Coordinates of C-alpha atoms and ligand atoms in Angstrom, one line a residue:
M1 CA 56.5 114.8 110.2
N2 CA 57.2 118.5 111.3
Q3 CA 60.2 120.5 110.1
P4 CA 63.7 119.3 110.9
Y5 CA 65.4 121.3 113.7
L6 CA 68.7 120.9 112.0
C7 CA 69.1 120.4 108.3
V8 CA 72.5 119.9 106.7
R9 CA 72.9 119.7 103.0
G10 CA 75.9 118.9 100.8
L11 CA 78.3 120.1 103.5
Q12 CA 81.9 120.6 102.4
A13 CA 84.9 121.5 104.5
S14 CA 88.7 121.7 104.3
Y15 CA 91.8 122.0 106.4
G16 CA 94.0 124.3 104.4
R17 CA 94.0 122.8 100.9
A18 CA 93.0 119.3 102.1
Q19 CA 89.2 118.8 101.6
V20 CA 87.8 116.4 104.2
L21 CA 84.0 116.9 103.8
F22 CA 82.6 116.4 100.3
D23 CA 79.0 115.8 100.7
V24 CA 77.4 115.4 104.1
S25 CA 73.6 115.7 104.4
F26 CA 71.4 114.8 107.3
D27 CA 68.4 116.0 109.3
V28 CA 67.6 116.0 113.0
F29 CA 63.9 116.4 113.8
P30 CA 62.8 117.8 117.2
G31 CA 63.3 115.2 119.9
Q32 CA 65.1 112.8 117.6
V33 CA 68.5 111.1 118.3
I34 CA 70.8 110.5 115.3
T35 CA 74.3 109.1 115.1
L36 CA 77.2 109.9 112.9
L37 CA 79.1 106.6 112.4
G38 CA 82.4 105.8 110.8
R39 CA 86.0 104.8 111.5
N40 CA 88.5 107.4 112.8
G41 CA 89.4 110.1 110.4
M42 CA 86.1 109.9 108.3
G43 CA 84.9 113.4 109.1
R44 CA 82.6 113.1 112.1
S45 CA 84.3 115.7 114.3
T46 CA 84.8 118.0 111.3
T47 CA 81.1 117.9 110.6
I48 CA 80.5 118.9 114.2
K49 CA 83.0 121.7 114.0
C50 CA 81.1 123.1 111.0
L51 CA 77.8 122.8 112.8
F52 CA 79.1 125.0 115.6
G53 CA 80.9 127.5 113.4
M54 CA 84.3 126.3 114.7
L55 CA 85.4 125.5 111.2
P56 CA 84.1 127.4 108.2
A57 CA 82.1 125.3 105.8
T58 CA 83.4 125.8 102.2
G59 CA 80.1 124.6 100.6
G60 CA 76.6 123.4 101.3
A61 CA 74.0 124.5 103.7
I62 CA 73.3 124.3 107.4
E63 CA 69.9 125.4 108.7
V64 CA 69.1 125.5 112.5
D65 CA 65.5 126.0 113.2
G66 CA 64.9 127.3 109.7
L67 CA 67.8 129.8 109.6
Q68 CA 71.1 129.5 107.8
T69 CA 74.1 129.4 110.2
I70 CA 77.1 129.1 107.9
G71 CA 79.3 132.1 108.5
Q72 CA 77.8 132.9 111.8
P73 CA 79.9 133.0 115.0
S74 CA 79.7 130.1 117.4
H75 CA 78.0 132.0 120.1
R76 CA 75.2 133.0 117.8
I77 CA 74.7 129.4 116.7
A78 CA 74.7 128.2 120.3
R79 CA 72.0 130.7 121.0
R80 CA 69.8 129.1 118.5
G81 CA 69.8 126.0 120.7
L82 CA 72.8 123.9 119.9
A83 CA 75.1 122.6 122.8
L84 CA 78.2 120.6 122.4
V85 CA 79.9 118.1 124.6
P86 CA 83.2 118.1 122.8
E87 CA 85.7 115.3 122.3
G88 CA 88.0 115.2 125.3
R89 CA 85.3 117.1 127.4
Q90 CA 87.2 120.3 127.6
I91 CA 85.7 121.4 130.9
F92 CA 87.5 124.4 132.7
T93 CA 90.0 122.5 134.8
D94 CA 90.8 125.5 137.0
L95 CA 87.2 126.3 137.8
T96 CA 85.0 124.5 140.3
V97 CA 82.2 122.2 139.2
E98 CA 79.6 124.9 140.1
E99 CA 81.6 127.7 138.3
N100 CA 81.8 125.4 135.2
L101 CA 78.0 125.0 135.3
I102 CA 77.3 128.7 135.7
A103 CA 79.9 129.8 133.2
T104 CA 77.8 129.0 130.1
A105 CA 74.3 129.0 131.7
R106 CA 71.5 130.5 129.6
P107 CA 67.9 130.6 130.7
S108 CA 65.5 128.6 128.6
R109 CA 63.6 130.6 126.1
S110 CA 60.5 128.4 126.0
D111 CA 60.1 126.8 129.4
S112 CA 59.8 129.2 132.2
G113 CA 58.8 126.3 134.5
T114 CA 59.8 122.8 135.5
N115 CA 61.5 121.7 132.3
A116 CA 64.2 124.3 132.3
W117 CA 67.7 123.2 133.2
T118 CA 69.0 125.0 136.3
L119 CA 71.8 124.3 138.8
D120 CA 69.3 122.5 141.0
R121 CA 68.0 120.3 138.3
V122 CA 71.5 119.4 137.1
Y123 CA 72.4 118.5 140.8
T124 CA 69.2 116.4 141.1
F125 CA 70.1 114.6 137.9
W126 CA 73.7 114.0 139.1
P127 CA 73.9 114.1 143.0
R128 CA 77.7 113.3 142.4
L129 CA 78.2 116.7 140.9
K130 CA 76.5 118.3 143.8
E131 CA 78.8 116.5 146.2
R132 CA 81.7 117.7 144.1
R133 CA 80.4 121.2 143.6
N134 CA 83.4 122.9 145.1
N135 CA 86.1 120.7 143.6
L136 CA 88.1 122.0 140.7
G137 CA 87.7 120.5 137.3
W138 CA 91.1 118.8 137.3
Q139 CA 90.2 117.0 140.6
L140 CA 87.4 115.1 139.0
S141 CA 87.5 111.5 137.6
G142 CA 87.0 111.1 133.9
G143 CA 83.4 110.1 134.4
E144 CA 82.6 113.0 136.6
Q145 CA 84.2 115.3 134.0
Q146 CA 82.0 113.9 131.3
M147 CA 78.9 114.4 133.5
L148 CA 80.0 117.9 134.2
A149 CA 80.5 118.5 130.4
I150 CA 77.0 117.2 129.7
G151 CA 75.6 119.2 132.7
R152 CA 77.4 122.4 131.4
A153 CA 75.8 121.9 127.9
L154 CA 72.4 121.3 129.4
M155 CA 72.6 124.6 131.4
T156 CA 72.4 126.5 128.1
N157 CA 68.9 124.8 127.8
P158 CA 69.6 123.5 124.3
R159 CA 67.2 122.0 121.9
L160 CA 69.9 119.8 120.3
L161 CA 72.7 118.2 122.3
V162 CA 75.8 117.1 120.4
L163 CA 78.2 114.5 121.9
D164 CA 81.4 113.8 120.2
E165 CA 82.9 110.5 121.5
A166 CA 80.3 110.3 124.2
T167 CA 82.0 107.6 126.3
E168 CA 85.6 107.6 125.1
G169 CA 88.2 106.8 127.7
L170 CA 85.7 106.0 130.4
A171 CA 85.5 102.9 132.7
P172 CA 82.7 100.5 131.7
V173 CA 80.5 101.3 134.6
I174 CA 80.7 104.9 133.9
R175 CA 79.9 104.3 130.2
E176 CA 76.8 102.5 131.3
E177 CA 75.8 105.6 133.3
I178 CA 76.3 107.9 130.3
W179 CA 74.1 105.6 128.1
R180 CA 71.4 105.7 130.7
T181 CA 71.7 109.5 130.9
L182 CA 71.4 109.9 127.2
A183 CA 68.3 107.6 127.1
E184 CA 66.7 109.7 129.9
L185 CA 67.5 112.9 128.1
K186 CA 65.9 111.5 125.0
R187 CA 62.7 110.7 127.1
T188 CA 62.6 114.4 128.1
G189 CA 62.4 115.2 124.4
L190 CA 65.9 116.5 123.9
A191 CA 67.2 115.9 120.3
Q192 CA 70.8 114.6 120.1
I193 CA 73.6 113.8 117.8
V194 CA 75.8 111.1 119.3
I195 CA 79.2 110.0 118.1
D196 CA 80.6 106.8 119.8
K197 CA 82.2 103.6 118.9
N198 CA 79.6 101.4 120.6
V199 CA 77.3 100.6 117.8
R200 CA 75.2 98.2 119.8
R201 CA 74.4 101.0 122.3
L202 CA 73.8 103.5 119.6
L203 CA 71.3 101.1 117.9
G204 CA 69.3 101.0 121.1
L205 CA 69.4 104.8 121.7
A206 CA 69.1 106.4 118.2
D207 CA 66.3 106.8 115.7
R208 CA 68.6 107.2 112.7
H209 CA 72.2 106.6 111.7
Y210 CA 74.4 108.2 109.1
V211 CA 77.6 106.4 108.1
L212 CA 80.5 108.6 106.9
E213 CA 83.3 107.3 104.7
K214 CA 85.9 109.8 103.7
G215 CA 83.8 112.8 104.1
R216 CA 80.6 111.4 102.5
V217 CA 77.5 109.9 103.8
V218 CA 77.5 106.4 102.3
W219 CA 74.5 105.0 104.2
H220 CA 71.7 106.2 106.3
G221 CA 68.7 104.6 107.9
D222 CA 67.0 103.7 111.1
S223 CA 68.1 101.2 113.7
D224 CA 66.1 98.3 112.3
A225 CA 67.6 98.9 108.9
L226 CA 71.1 99.0 110.3
R227 CA 70.5 95.8 112.3
A228 CA 69.3 94.1 109.2
Q229 CA 72.6 94.9 107.5
P230 CA 75.5 93.7 109.5
D231 CA 77.6 94.0 106.4
I232 CA 77.3 97.8 106.5
V233 CA 78.6 97.9 110.1
H234 CA 81.4 95.4 109.1
Q235 CA 82.4 97.3 105.9
Y236 CA 82.4 100.9 107.2
L237 CA 83.0 100.5 110.9
G238 CA 85.3 97.5 110.9
V239 CA 83.5 95.8 113.8
Ligands
ADP301 N1 93.0 120.2 112.6 C1 93.2 119.5 111.6 N2 94.1 119.8 110.6 C2 94.2 119.0 109.5 N3 93.6 117.9 109.3 C3 92.7 117.5 110.1 C4 92.4 118.3 111.3 N4 91.5 117.6 112.1 C5 91.2 116.6 111.3 N5 91.9 116.5 110.2 C6 91.8 115.4 109.2 O1 90.5 115.5 108.7 C7 89.9 114.1 108.4 C8 88.6 114.0 109.3 O2 88.9 114.0 110.7 P1 87.9 114.0 111.8 O3 86.7 114.8 111.3 O4 88.5 114.4 113.0 O5 87.5 112.5 111.8 P2 86.6 111.7 112.9 O6 86.1 112.6 113.9 O7 85.6 111.0 112.1 O8 87.6 110.7 113.4 C9 91.0 113.2 108.9 O9 91.7 112.9 107.7 C10 91.9 114.0 109.8 O10 93.2 113.6 109.7
MG302 MG1 86.4 112.6 116.0

């Protein structure tokens, strides 16, 4: 296979004196979807914070597209092609849908043509956002906010989209829509890291899975391997 787009090795991180990541290693290859699995508090969001430079890693290595990113500011890392749909969405609630989408927009470096994400393409992808384009963020439903958060991330024309708690707090019908969206984005060749509680859905979507337990990757493998080991799911995810 070609080079990994993202390469994480022996990542360590702490909050104050409390170390919470001890040894986290994983790769994301171009176009690949991986998951970080684990019960609450096992270090999935902390790993994401380190990827985006929101929390300084205290050890290990992170390479994006072959370049070290530890110590770099978040905006520099984002410019290398990473985009985040954060836990709790964190859209700008006092900006309109359209202002949210434009706020972080960045033209694609590689596709000058049809594959670049533009306002028009986001609106074609989610006609609902177009209908709501002049509404303020706080006026949207949870599902609309999540679509906006994904649309806003896509407007940076990322090569790797990271979703922390992709469907948390959404109605079942909206969750289905998000899963369909992620599958469709995968078909466009967009690499993803997806965190969610729905292991069944993640098995269908992702190529590889990394199980975190107390800040360490304790198991990794592809969907077939995880399906063949229901005890792993039971032991580490409690489902
Ligand atoms: N801002 C913070 N300050 C101190 N400890 C934190 C903070 N955020 C998370 N933690 C702790 O770090 C550990 C990992 O948390 P987190 O990465 O959020 O887990 P996950 O996303 O897998 O649920 C937990 O023990 C959690 O309590
Ligand atoms: Mg979390």
